[in-house]
Amino acid sequence: MLKASPNFHQGINFIQISSLPYEQQELFESWVPQSAMMKLEINNITLSDCVEYQDYAYWFDFQYQNHNSVLESSL
């Protein structure tokens, strides 16, 4: 599965969790601490499930990819 690209708004690189593929949404939400969640308002729309892209990138590179590598090697 591919790593999502960051969104950029007012100097913040972020990812909206609900925009991730379903499998990543489930795994990432269970991993990321609630304190890392942030609300952003863009064009009068409130996005309540955002995190800094660096948190997602870390998770993807060191948690998600490793998890999938272990699964693939056990098949």
mmCIF file with all atom_site columns, N, CA and C in Angstrom:
data_model
loop_
_atom_site.group_PDB
_atom_site.id
_atom_site.type_symbol
_atom_site.label_atom_id
_atom_site.label_alt_id
_atom_site.label_comp_id
_atom_site.label_asym_id
_atom_site.label_entity_id
_atom_site.label_seq_id
_atom_site.pdbx_PDB_ins_code
_atom_site.Cartn_x
_atom_site.Cartn_y
_atom_site.Cartn_z
_atom_site.occupancy
_atom_site.B_iso_or_equiv
_atom_site.pdbx_formal_charge
_atom_site.auth_seq_id
_atom_site.auth_comp_id
_atom_site.auth_asym_id
_atom_site.auth_atom_id
_atom_site.pdbx_PDB_model_num
ATOM 1   N N  . MET A 1 1  ? 0.850   -1.176  0.000  1.00 0.00 ? 1  MET A N  1
ATOM 2   C CA . MET A 1 1  ? 0.000   0.000   0.000  1.00 0.00 ? 1  MET A CA 1
ATOM 3   C C  . MET A 1 1  ? 0.892   1.235   0.000  1.00 0.00 ? 1  MET A C  1
ATOM 4   N N  . LEU A 1 2  ? 0.475   2.253   -0.710 1.00 0.00 ? 2  LEU A N  1
ATOM 5   C CA . LEU A 1 2  ? 1.268   3.462   -0.843 1.00 0.00 ? 2  LEU A CA 1
ATOM 6   C C  . LEU A 1 2  ? 1.065   4.423   0.321  1.00 0.00 ? 2  LEU A C  1
ATOM 7   N N  . LYS A 1 3  ? 2.113   5.193   0.572  1.00 0.00 ? 3  LYS A N  1
ATOM 8   C CA . LYS A 1 3  ? 2.040   6.228   1.602  1.00 0.00 ? 3  LYS A CA 1
ATOM 9   C C  . LYS A 1 3  ? 1.258   7.413   1.037  1.00 0.00 ? 3  LYS A C  1
ATOM 10  N N  . ALA A 1 4  ? 0.361   7.968   1.828  1.00 0.00 ? 4  ALA A N  1
ATOM 11  C CA . ALA A 1 4  ? -0.430  9.117   1.411  1.00 0.00 ? 4  ALA A CA 1
ATOM 12  C C  . ALA A 1 4  ? 0.453   10.357  1.325  1.00 0.00 ? 4  ALA A C  1
ATOM 13  N N  . SER A 1 5  ? 0.069   11.279  0.469  1.00 0.00 ? 5  SER A N  1
ATOM 14  C CA . SER A 1 5  ? 0.778   12.554  0.335  1.00 0.00 ? 5  SER A CA 1
ATOM 15  C C  . SER A 1 5  ? 0.226   13.546  1.353  1.00 0.00 ? 5  SER A C  1
ATOM 16  N N  . PRO A 1 6  ? 1.082   14.455  1.815  1.00 0.00 ? 6  PRO A N  1
ATOM 17  C CA . PRO A 1 6  ? 0.602   15.426  2.803  1.00 0.00 ? 6  PRO A CA 1
ATOM 18  C C  . PRO A 1 6  ? -0.262  16.509  2.175  1.00 0.00 ? 6  PRO A C  1
ATOM 19  N N  . ASN A 1 7  ? -1.133  17.064  2.990  1.00 0.00 ? 7  ASN A N  1
ATOM 20  C CA . ASN A 1 7  ? -1.858  18.286  2.653  1.00 0.00 ? 7  ASN A CA 1
ATOM 21  C C  . ASN A 1 7  ? -1.102  19.423  3.319  1.00 0.00 ? 7  ASN A C  1
ATOM 22  N N  . PHE A 1 8  ? -1.264  20.624  2.815  1.00 0.00 ? 8  PHE A N  1
ATOM 23  C CA . PHE A 1 8  ? -0.556  21.772  3.374  1.00 0.00 ? 8  PHE A CA 1
ATOM 24  C C  . PHE A 1 8  ? -1.549  22.907  3.565  1.00 0.00 ? 8  PHE A C  1
ATOM 25  N N  . HIS A 1 9  ? -1.576  23.461  4.784  1.00 0.00 ? 9  HIS A N  1
ATOM 26  C CA . HIS A 1 9  ? -2.459  24.591  5.084  1.00 0.00 ? 9  HIS A CA 1
ATOM 27  C C  . HIS A 1 9  ? -1.834  25.433  6.181  1.00 0.00 ? 9  HIS A C  1
ATOM 28  N N  . GLN A 1 10 ? -1.678  26.703  5.921  1.00 0.00 ? 10 GLN A N  1
ATOM 29  C CA . GLN A 1 10 ? -1.141  27.669  6.879  1.00 0.00 ? 10 GLN A CA 1
ATOM 30  C C  . GLN A 1 10 ? 0.138   27.174  7.555  1.00 0.00 ? 10 GLN A C  1
ATOM 31  N N  . GLY A 1 11 ? 1.054   26.677  6.741  1.00 0.00 ? 11 GLY A N  1
ATOM 32  C CA . GLY A 1 11 ? 2.348   26.257  7.256  1.00 0.00 ? 11 GLY A CA 1
ATOM 33  C C  . GLY A 1 11 ? 2.377   24.890  7.925  1.00 0.00 ? 11 GLY A C  1
ATOM 34  N N  . ILE A 1 12 ? 1.287   24.144  7.827  1.00 0.00 ? 12 ILE A N  1
ATOM 35  C CA . ILE A 1 12 ? 1.206   22.830  8.476  1.00 0.00 ? 12 ILE A CA 1
ATOM 36  C C  . ILE A 1 12 ? 1.067   21.746  7.413  1.00 0.00 ? 12 ILE A C  1
ATOM 37  N N  . ASN A 1 13 ? 1.974   20.784  7.439  1.00 0.00 ? 13 ASN A N  1
ATOM 38  C CA . ASN A 1 13 ? 1.807   19.570  6.639  1.00 0.00 ? 13 ASN A CA 1
ATOM 39  C C  . ASN A 1 13 ? 0.977   18.618  7.482  1.00 0.00 ? 13 ASN A C  1
ATOM 40  N N  . PHE A 1 14 ? -0.148  18.145  6.938  1.00 0.00 ? 14 PHE A N  1
ATOM 41  C CA . PHE A 1 14 ? -1.029  17.287  7.719  1.00 0.00 ? 14 PHE A CA 1
ATOM 42  C C  . PHE A 1 14 ? -1.644  16.219  6.847  1.00 0.00 ? 14 PHE A C  1
ATOM 43  N N  . ILE A 1 15 ? -2.249  15.262  7.498  1.00 0.00 ? 15 ILE A N  1
ATOM 44  C CA . ILE A 1 15 ? -3.019  14.215  6.826  1.00 0.00 ? 15 ILE A CA 1
ATOM 45  C C  . ILE A 1 15 ? -4.371  14.124  7.538  1.00 0.00 ? 15 ILE A C  1
ATOM 46  N N  . GLN A 1 16 ? -5.428  13.959  6.775  1.00 0.00 ? 16 GLN A N  1
ATOM 47  C CA . GLN A 1 16 ? -6.745  13.737  7.357  1.00 0.00 ? 16 GLN A CA 1
ATOM 48  C C  . GLN A 1 16 ? -6.956  12.223  7.404  1.00 0.00 ? 16 GLN A C  1
ATOM 49  N N  . ILE A 1 17 ? -7.150  11.698  8.581  1.00 0.00 ? 17 ILE A N  1
ATOM 50  C CA . ILE A 1 17 ? -7.230  10.249  8.756  1.00 0.00 ? 17 ILE A CA 1
ATOM 51  C C  . ILE A 1 17 ? -8.334  9.635   7.900  1.00 0.00 ? 17 ILE A C  1
ATOM 52  N N  . SER A 1 18 ? -9.471  10.298  7.811  1.00 0.00 ? 18 SER A N  1
ATOM 53  C CA . SER A 1 18 ? -10.582 9.731   7.035  1.00 0.00 ? 18 SER A CA 1
ATOM 54  C C  . SER A 1 18 ? -10.308 9.695   5.538  1.00 0.00 ? 18 SER A C  1
ATOM 55  N N  . SER A 1 19 ? -9.240  10.337  5.078  1.00 0.00 ? 19 SER A N  1
ATOM 56  C CA . SER A 1 19 ? -8.893  10.284  3.655  1.00 0.00 ? 19 SER A CA 1
ATOM 57  C C  . SER A 1 19 ? -7.956  9.122   3.334  1.00 0.00 ? 19 SER A C  1
ATOM 58  N N  . LEU A 1 20 ? -7.491  8.424   4.363  1.00 0.00 ? 20 LEU A N  1
ATOM 59  C CA . LEU A 1 20 ? -6.595  7.291   4.158  1.00 0.00 ? 20 LEU A CA 1
ATOM 60  C C  . LEU A 1 20 ? -7.382  6.068   3.696  1.00 0.00 ? 20 LEU A C  1
ATOM 61  N N  . PRO A 1 21 ? -6.711  5.125   3.030  1.00 0.00 ? 21 PRO A N  1
ATOM 62  C CA . PRO A 1 21 ? -7.385  3.848   2.729  1.00 0.00 ? 21 PRO A CA 1
ATOM 63  C C  . PRO A 1 21 ? -7.884  3.213   4.026  1.00 0.00 ? 21 PRO A C  1
ATOM 64  N N  . TYR A 1 22 ? -8.978  2.472   3.940  1.00 0.00 ? 22 TYR A N  1
ATOM 65  C CA . TYR A 1 22 ? -9.650  1.960   5.131  1.00 0.00 ? 22 TYR A CA 1
ATOM 66  C C  . TYR A 1 22 ? -8.711  1.198   6.064  1.00 0.00 ? 22 TYR A C  1
ATOM 67  N N  . GLU A 1 23 ? -7.894  0.312   5.521  1.00 0.00 ? 23 GLU A N  1
ATOM 68  C CA . GLU A 1 23 ? -6.982  -0.476  6.357  1.00 0.00 ? 23 GLU A CA 1
ATOM 69  C C  . GLU A 1 23 ? -6.043  0.435   7.148  1.00 0.00 ? 23 GLU A C  1
ATOM 70  N N  . GLN A 1 24 ? -5.507  1.459   6.491  1.00 0.00 ? 24 GLN A N  1
ATOM 71  C CA . GLN A 1 24 ? -4.622  2.392   7.183  1.00 0.00 ? 24 GLN A CA 1
ATOM 72  C C  . GLN A 1 24 ? -5.387  3.203   8.225  1.00 0.00 ? 24 GLN A C  1
ATOM 73  N N  . GLN A 1 25 ? -6.603  3.615   7.914  1.00 0.00 ? 25 GLN A N  1
ATOM 74  C CA . GLN A 1 25 ? -7.416  4.359   8.885  1.00 0.00 ? 25 GLN A CA 1
ATOM 75  C C  . GLN A 1 25 ? -7.528  3.586   10.186 1.00 0.00 ? 25 GLN A C  1
ATOM 76  N N  . GLU A 1 26 ? -7.929  2.345   10.078 1.00 0.00 ? 26 GLU A N  1
ATOM 77  C CA . GLU A 1 26 ? -8.145  1.503   11.256 1.00 0.00 ? 26 GLU A CA 1
ATOM 78  C C  . GLU A 1 26 ? -6.867  1.354   12.085 1.00 0.00 ? 26 GLU A C  1
ATOM 79  N N  . LEU A 1 27 ? -5.784  0.988   11.431 1.00 0.00 ? 27 LEU A N  1
ATOM 80  C CA . LEU A 1 27 ? -4.525  0.750   12.143 1.00 0.00 ? 27 LEU A CA 1
ATOM 81  C C  . LEU A 1 27 ? -3.929  2.040   12.700 1.00 0.00 ? 27 LEU A C  1
ATOM 82  N N  . PHE A 1 28 ? -3.978  3.114   11.921 1.00 0.00 ? 28 PHE A N  1
ATOM 83  C CA . PHE A 1 28 ? -3.383  4.373   12.363 1.00 0.00 ? 28 PHE A CA 1
ATOM 84  C C  . PHE A 1 28 ? -4.168  4.969   13.531 1.00 0.00 ? 28 PHE A C  1
ATOM 85  N N  . GLU A 1 29 ? -5.482  4.929   13.454 1.00 0.00 ? 29 GLU A N  1
ATOM 86  C CA . GLU A 1 29 ? -6.305  5.471   14.550 1.00 0.00 ? 29 GLU A CA 1
ATOM 87  C C  . GLU A 1 29 ? -6.045  4.754   15.859 1.00 0.00 ? 29 GLU A C  1
ATOM 88  N N  . SER A 1 30 ? -5.793  3.458   15.794 1.00 0.00 ? 30 SER A N  1
ATOM 89  C CA . SER A 1 30 ? -5.529  2.727   17.032 1.00 0.00 ? 30 SER A CA 1
ATOM 90  C C  . SER A 1 30 ? -4.116  2.992   17.557 1.00 0.00 ? 30 SER A C  1
ATOM 91  N N  . TRP A 1 31 ? -3.234  3.485   16.707 1.00 0.00 ? 31 TRP A N  1
ATOM 92  C CA . TRP A 1 31 ? -1.845  3.751   17.106 1.00 0.00 ? 31 TRP A CA 1
ATOM 93  C C  . TRP A 1 31 ? -1.627  5.188   17.582 1.00 0.00 ? 31 TRP A C  1
ATOM 94  N N  . VAL A 1 32 ? -2.196  6.148   16.904 1.00 0.00 ? 32 VAL A N  1
ATOM 95  C CA . VAL A 1 32 ? -1.899  7.562   17.179 1.00 0.00 ? 32 VAL A CA 1
ATOM 96  C C  . VAL A 1 32 ? -2.563  8.006   18.492 1.00 0.00 ? 32 VAL A C  1
ATOM 97  N N  . PRO A 1 33 ? -1.820  8.713   19.342 1.00 0.00 ? 33 PRO A N  1
ATOM 98  C CA . PRO A 1 33 ? -2.441  9.204   20.586 1.00 0.00 ? 33 PRO A CA 1
ATOM 99  C C  . PRO A 1 33 ? -3.458  10.312  20.301 1.00 0.00 ? 33 PRO A C  1
ATOM 100 N N  . GLN A 1 34 ? -4.483  10.345  21.098 1.00 0.00 ? 34 GLN A N  1
ATOM 101 C CA . GLN A 1 34 ? -5.536  11.359  20.947 1.00 0.00 ? 34 GLN A CA 1
ATOM 102 C C  . GLN A 1 34 ? -4.949  12.772  21.024 1.00 0.00 ? 34 GLN A C  1
ATOM 103 N N  . SER A 1 35 ? -3.897  12.953  21.785 1.00 0.00 ? 35 SER A N  1
ATOM 104 C CA . SER A 1 35 ? -3.282  14.280  21.934 1.00 0.00 ? 35 SER A CA 1
ATOM 105 C C  . SER A 1 35 ? -2.638  14.772  20.634 1.00 0.00 ? 35 SER A C  1
ATOM 106 N N  . ALA A 1 36 ? -2.394  13.885  19.690 1.00 0.00 ? 36 ALA A N  1
ATOM 107 C CA . ALA A 1 36 ? -1.799  14.279  18.409 1.00 0.00 ? 36 ALA A CA 1
ATOM 108 C C  . ALA A 1 36 ? -2.857  14.752  17.410 1.00 0.00 ? 36 ALA A C  1
ATOM 109 N N  . MET A 1 37 ? -4.115  14.497  17.704 1.00 0.00 ? 37 MET A N  1
ATOM 110 C CA . MET A 1 37 ? -5.197  14.895  16.804 1.00 0.00 ? 37 MET A CA 1
ATOM 111 C C  . MET A 1 37 ? -5.382  16.407  16.850 1.00 0.00 ? 37 MET A C  1
ATOM 112 N N  . MET A 1 38 ? -5.712  16.978  15.694 1.00 0.00 ? 38 MET A N  1
ATOM 113 C CA . MET A 1 38 ? -5.976  18.409  15.649 1.00 0.00 ? 38 MET A CA 1
ATOM 114 C C  . MET A 1 38 ? -7.139  18.705  14.720 1.00 0.00 ? 38 MET A C  1
ATOM 115 N N  . LYS A 1 39 ? -7.813  19.818  15.007 1.00 0.00 ? 39 LYS A N  1
ATOM 116 C CA . LYS A 1 39 ? -8.895  20.294  14.161 1.00 0.00 ? 39 LYS A CA 1
ATOM 117 C C  . LYS A 1 39 ? -8.359  21.439  13.317 1.00 0.00 ? 39 LYS A C  1
ATOM 118 N N  . LEU A 1 40 ? -8.658  21.400  12.042 1.00 0.00 ? 40 LEU A N  1
ATOM 119 C CA . LEU A 1 40 ? -8.276  22.478  11.139 1.00 0.00 ? 40 LEU A CA 1
ATOM 120 C C  . LEU A 1 40 ? -9.522  22.996  10.447 1.00 0.00 ? 40 LEU A C  1
ATOM 121 N N  . GLU A 1 41 ? -9.578  24.303  10.251 1.00 0.00 ? 41 GLU A N  1
ATOM 122 C CA . GLU A 1 41 ? -10.681 24.884  9.505  1.00 0.00 ? 41 GLU A CA 1
ATOM 123 C C  . GLU A 1 41 ? -10.134 25.395  8.185  1.00 0.00 ? 41 GLU A C  1
ATOM 124 N N  . ILE A 1 42 ? -10.658 24.852  7.105  1.00 0.00 ? 42 ILE A N  1
ATOM 125 C CA . ILE A 1 42 ? -10.224 25.221  5.764  1.00 0.00 ? 42 ILE A CA 1
ATOM 126 C C  . ILE A 1 42 ? -11.456 25.575  4.950  1.00 0.00 ? 42 ILE A C  1
ATOM 127 N N  . ASN A 1 43 ? -11.512 26.812  4.483  1.00 0.00 ? 43 ASN A N  1
ATOM 128 C CA . ASN A 1 43 ? -12.659 27.287  3.687  1.00 0.00 ? 43 ASN A CA 1
ATOM 129 C C  . ASN A 1 43 ? -13.985 27.035  4.393  1.00 0.00 ? 43 ASN A C  1
ATOM 130 N N  . ASN A 1 44 ? -14.034 27.372  5.669  1.00 0.00 ? 44 ASN A N  1
ATOM 131 C CA . ASN A 1 44 ? -15.231 27.222  6.508  1.00 0.00 ? 44 ASN A CA 1
ATOM 132 C C  . ASN A 1 44 ? -15.666 25.769  6.709  1.00 0.00 ? 44 ASN A C  1
ATOM 133 N N  . ILE A 1 45 ? -14.781 24.843  6.463  1.00 0.00 ? 45 ILE A N  1
ATOM 134 C CA . ILE A 1 45 ? -15.055 23.433  6.729  1.00 0.00 ? 45 ILE A CA 1
ATOM 135 C C  . ILE A 1 45 ? -14.100 22.975  7.825  1.00 0.00 ? 45 ILE A C  1
ATOM 136 N N  . THR A 1 46 ? -14.637 22.373  8.881  1.00 0.00 ? 46 THR A N  1
ATOM 137 C CA . THR A 1 46 ? -13.819 21.900  9.981  1.00 0.00 ? 46 THR A CA 1
ATOM 138 C C  . THR A 1 46 ? -13.444 20.438  9.743  1.00 0.00 ? 46 THR A C  1
ATOM 139 N N  . LEU A 1 47 ? -12.148 20.202  9.735  1.00 0.00 ? 47 LEU A N  1
ATOM 140 C CA . LEU A 1 47 ? -11.615 18.841  9.624  1.00 0.00 ? 47 LEU A CA 1
ATOM 141 C C  . LEU A 1 47 ? -11.144 18.448  11.018 1.00 0.00 ? 47 LEU A C  1
ATOM 142 N N  . SER A 1 48 ? -11.815 17.483  11.621 1.00 0.00 ? 48 SER A N  1
ATOM 143 C CA . SER A 1 48 ? -11.530 17.179  13.031 1.00 0.00 ? 48 SER A CA 1
ATOM 144 C C  . SER A 1 48 ? -10.619 15.979  13.223 1.00 0.00 ? 48 SER A C  1
ATOM 145 N N  . ASP A 1 49 ? -10.261 15.307  12.159 1.00 0.00 ? 49 ASP A N  1
ATOM 146 C CA . ASP A 1 49 ? -9.456  14.092  12.291 1.00 0.00 ? 49 ASP A CA 1
ATOM 147 C C  . ASP A 1 49 ? -8.105  14.230  11.583 1.00 0.00 ? 49 ASP A C  1
ATOM 148 N N  . CYS A 1 50 ? -7.401  15.297  11.897 1.00 0.00 ? 50 CYS A N  1
ATOM 149 C CA . CYS A 1 50 ? -6.115  15.570  11.259 1.00 0.00 ? 50 CYS A CA 1
ATOM 150 C C  . CYS A 1 50 ? -4.962  15.337  12.235 1.00 0.00 ? 50 CYS A C  1
ATOM 151 N N  . VAL A 1 51 ? -3.832  14.961  11.676 1.00 0.00 ? 51 VAL A N  1
ATOM 152 C CA . VAL A 1 51 ? -2.586  14.842  12.436 1.00 0.00 ? 51 VAL A CA 1
ATOM 153 C C  . VAL A 1 51 ? -1.466  15.399  11.578 1.00 0.00 ? 51 VAL A C  1
ATOM 154 N N  . GLU A 1 52 ? -0.393  15.776  12.229 1.00 0.00 ? 52 GLU A N  1
ATOM 155 C CA . GLU A 1 52 ? 0.750   16.257  11.469 1.00 0.00 ? 52 GLU A CA 1
ATOM 156 C C  . GLU A 1 52 ? 1.273   15.127  10.593 1.00 0.00 ? 52 GLU A C  1
ATOM 157 N N  . TYR A 1 53 ? 1.690   15.493  9.398  1.00 0.00 ? 53 TYR A N  1
ATOM 158 C CA . TYR A 1 53 ? 2.139   14.482  8.446  1.00 0.00 ? 53 TYR A CA 1
ATOM 159 C C  . TYR A 1 53 ? 3.330   13.695  8.981  1.00 0.00 ? 53 TYR A C  1
ATOM 160 N N  . GLN A 1 54 ? 4.193   14.354  9.734  1.00 0.00 ? 54 GLN A N  1
ATOM 161 C CA . GLN A 1 54 ? 5.374   13.647  10.266 1.00 0.00 ? 54 GLN A CA 1
ATOM 162 C C  . GLN A 1 54 ? 4.967   12.488  11.168 1.00 0.00 ? 54 GLN A C  1
ATOM 163 N N  . ASP A 1 55 ? 3.859   12.607  11.900 1.00 0.00 ? 55 ASP A N  1
ATOM 164 C CA . ASP A 1 55 ? 3.383   11.502  12.739 1.00 0.00 ? 55 ASP A CA 1
ATOM 165 C C  . ASP A 1 55 ? 2.916   10.336  11.872 1.00 0.00 ? 55 ASP A C  1
ATOM 166 N N  . TYR A 1 56 ? 2.173   10.657  10.825 1.00 0.00 ? 56 TYR A N  1
ATOM 167 C CA . TYR A 1 56 ? 1.711   9.613   9.901  1.00 0.00 ? 56 TYR A CA 1
ATOM 168 C C  . TYR A 1 56 ? 2.901   8.963   9.190  1.00 0.00 ? 56 TYR A C  1
ATOM 169 N N  . ALA A 1 57 ? 3.842   9.771   8.719  1.00 0.00 ? 57 ALA A N  1
ATOM 170 C CA . ALA A 1 57 ? 5.001   9.241   7.993  1.00 0.00 ? 57 ALA A CA 1
ATOM 171 C C  . ALA A 1 57 ? 5.818   8.303   8.884  1.00 0.00 ? 57 ALA A C  1
ATOM 172 N N  . TYR A 1 58 ? 5.997   8.673   10.136 1.00 0.00 ? 58 TYR A N  1
ATOM 173 C CA . TYR A 1 58 ? 6.717   7.805   11.074 1.00 0.00 ? 58 TYR A CA 1
ATOM 174 C C  . TYR A 1 58 ? 5.984   6.476   11.222 1.00 0.00 ? 58 TYR A C  1
ATOM 175 N N  . TRP A 1 59 ? 4.685   6.565   11.474 1.00 0.00 ? 59 TRP A N  1
ATOM 176 C CA . TRP A 1 59 ? 3.885   5.348   11.633 1.00 0.00 ? 59 TRP A CA 1
ATOM 177 C C  . TRP A 1 59 ? 3.980   4.480   10.380 1.00 0.00 ? 59 TRP A C  1
ATOM 178 N N  . PHE A 1 60 ? 3.820   5.082   9.211  1.00 0.00 ? 60 PHE A N  1
ATOM 179 C CA . PHE A 1 60 ? 3.837   4.317   7.965  1.00 0.00 ? 60 PHE A CA 1
ATOM 180 C C  . PHE A 1 60 ? 5.183   3.629   7.761  1.00 0.00 ? 60 PHE A C  1
ATOM 181 N N  . ASP A 1 61 ? 6.267   4.362   7.982  1.00 0.00 ? 61 ASP A N  1
ATOM 182 C CA . ASP A 1 61 ? 7.606   3.822   7.726  1.00 0.00 ? 61 ASP A CA 1
ATOM 183 C C  . ASP A 1 61 ? 8.046   2.779   8.748  1.00 0.00 ? 61 ASP A C  1
ATOM 184 N N  . PHE A 1 62 ? 7.709   2.987   10.019 1.00 0.00 ? 62 PHE A N  1
ATOM 185 C CA . PHE A 1 62 ? 8.258   2.132   11.072 1.00 0.00 ? 62 PHE A CA 1
ATOM 186 C C  . PHE A 1 62 ? 7.267   1.178   11.727 1.00 0.00 ? 62 PHE A C  1
ATOM 187 N N  . GLN A 1 63 ? 5.987   1.405   11.551 1.00 0.00 ? 63 GLN A N  1
ATOM 188 C CA . GLN A 1 63 ? 4.982   0.525   12.133 1.00 0.00 ? 63 GLN A CA 1
ATOM 189 C C  . GLN A 1 63 ? 4.245   -0.256  11.033 1.00 0.00 ? 63 GLN A C  1
ATOM 190 N N  . TYR A 1 64 ? 3.634   0.459   10.124 1.00 0.00 ? 64 TYR A N  1
ATOM 191 C CA . TYR A 1 64 ? 2.802   -0.159  9.095  1.00 0.00 ? 64 TYR A CA 1
ATOM 192 C C  . TYR A 1 64 ? 3.634   -1.010  8.136  1.00 0.00 ? 64 TYR A C  1
ATOM 193 N N  . GLN A 1 65 ? 4.728   -0.468  7.618  1.00 0.00 ? 65 GLN A N  1
ATOM 194 C CA . GLN A 1 65 ? 5.562   -1.207  6.676  1.00 0.00 ? 65 GLN A CA 1
ATOM 195 C C  . GLN A 1 65 ? 6.169   -2.439  7.348  1.00 0.00 ? 65 GLN A C  1
ATOM 196 N N  . ASN A 1 66 ? 6.647   -2.298  8.567  1.00 0.00 ? 66 ASN A N  1
ATOM 197 C CA . ASN A 1 66 ? 7.214   -3.441  9.293  1.00 0.00 ? 66 ASN A CA 1
ATOM 198 C C  . ASN A 1 66 ? 6.150   -4.501  9.549  1.00 0.00 ? 66 ASN A C  1
ATOM 199 N N  . HIS A 1 67 ? 4.968   -4.076  9.912  1.00 0.00 ? 67 HIS A N  1
ATOM 200 C CA . HIS A 1 67 ? 3.851   -4.997  10.158 1.00 0.00 ? 67 HIS A CA 1
ATOM 201 C C  . HIS A 1 67 ? 3.545   -5.793  8.888  1.00 0.00 ? 67 HIS A C  1
ATOM 202 N N  . ASN A 1 68 ? 3.480   -5.110  7.749  1.00 0.00 ? 68 ASN A N  1
ATOM 203 C CA . ASN A 1 68 ? 3.182   -5.786  6.489  1.00 0.00 ? 68 ASN A CA 1
ATOM 204 C C  . ASN A 1 68 ? 4.324   -6.684  6.051  1.00 0.00 ? 68 ASN A C  1
ATOM 205 N N  . SER A 1 69 ? 5.559   -6.304  6.321  1.00 0.00 ? 69 SER A N  1
ATOM 206 C CA . SER A 1 69 ? 6.722   -7.133  5.960  1.00 0.00 ? 69 SER A CA 1
ATOM 207 C C  . SER A 1 69 ? 6.683   -8.451  6.724  1.00 0.00 ? 69 SER A C  1
ATOM 208 N N  . VAL A 1 70 ? 6.344   -8.386  8.004  1.00 0.00 ? 70 VAL A N  1
ATOM 209 C CA . VAL A 1 70 ? 6.257   -9.590  8.829  1.00 0.00 ? 70 VAL A CA 1
ATOM 210 C C  . VAL A 1 70 ? 5.144   -10.496 8.303  1.00 0.00 ? 70 VAL A C  1
ATOM 211 N N  . LEU A 1 71 ? 4.012   -9.921  7.944  1.00 0.00 ? 71 LEU A N  1
ATOM 212 C CA . LEU A 1 71 ? 2.901   -10.725 7.419  1.00 0.00 ? 71 LEU A CA 1
ATOM 213 C C  . LEU A 1 71 ? 3.285   -11.404 6.106  1.00 0.00 ? 71 LEU A C  1
ATOM 214 N N  . GLU A 1 72 ? 3.925   -10.653 5.206  1.00 0.00 ? 72 GLU A N  1
ATOM 215 C CA . GLU A 1 72 ? 4.302   -11.210 3.921  1.00 0.00 ? 72 GLU A CA 1
ATOM 216 C C  . GLU A 1 72 ? 5.330   -12.311 4.059  1.00 0.00 ? 72 GLU A C  1
ATOM 217 N N  . SER A 1 73 ? 6.274   -12.173 4.980  1.00 0.00 ? 73 SER A N  1
ATOM 218 C CA . SER A 1 73 ? 7.310   -13.191 5.138  1.00 0.00 ? 73 SER A CA 1
ATOM 219 C C  . SER A 1 73 ? 6.777   -14.460 5.798  1.00 0.00 ? 73 SER A C  1
ATOM 220 N N  . SER A 1 74 ? 5.641   -14.351 6.477  1.00 0.00 ? 74 SER A N  1
ATOM 221 C CA . SER A 1 74 ? 5.076   -15.545 7.125  1.00 0.00 ? 74 SER A CA 1
ATOM 222 C C  . SER A 1 74 ? 4.187   -16.347 6.187  1.00 0.00 ? 74 SER A C  1
ATOM 223 N N  . LEU A 1 75 ? 3.907   -15.798 5.012  1.00 0.00 ? 75 LEU A N  1
ATOM 224 C CA . LEU A 1 75 ? 3.028   -16.514 4.051  1.00 0.00 ? 75 LEU A CA 1
ATOM 225 C C  . LEU A 1 75 ? 3.782   -17.582 3.295  1.00 0.00 ? 75 LEU A C  1
#
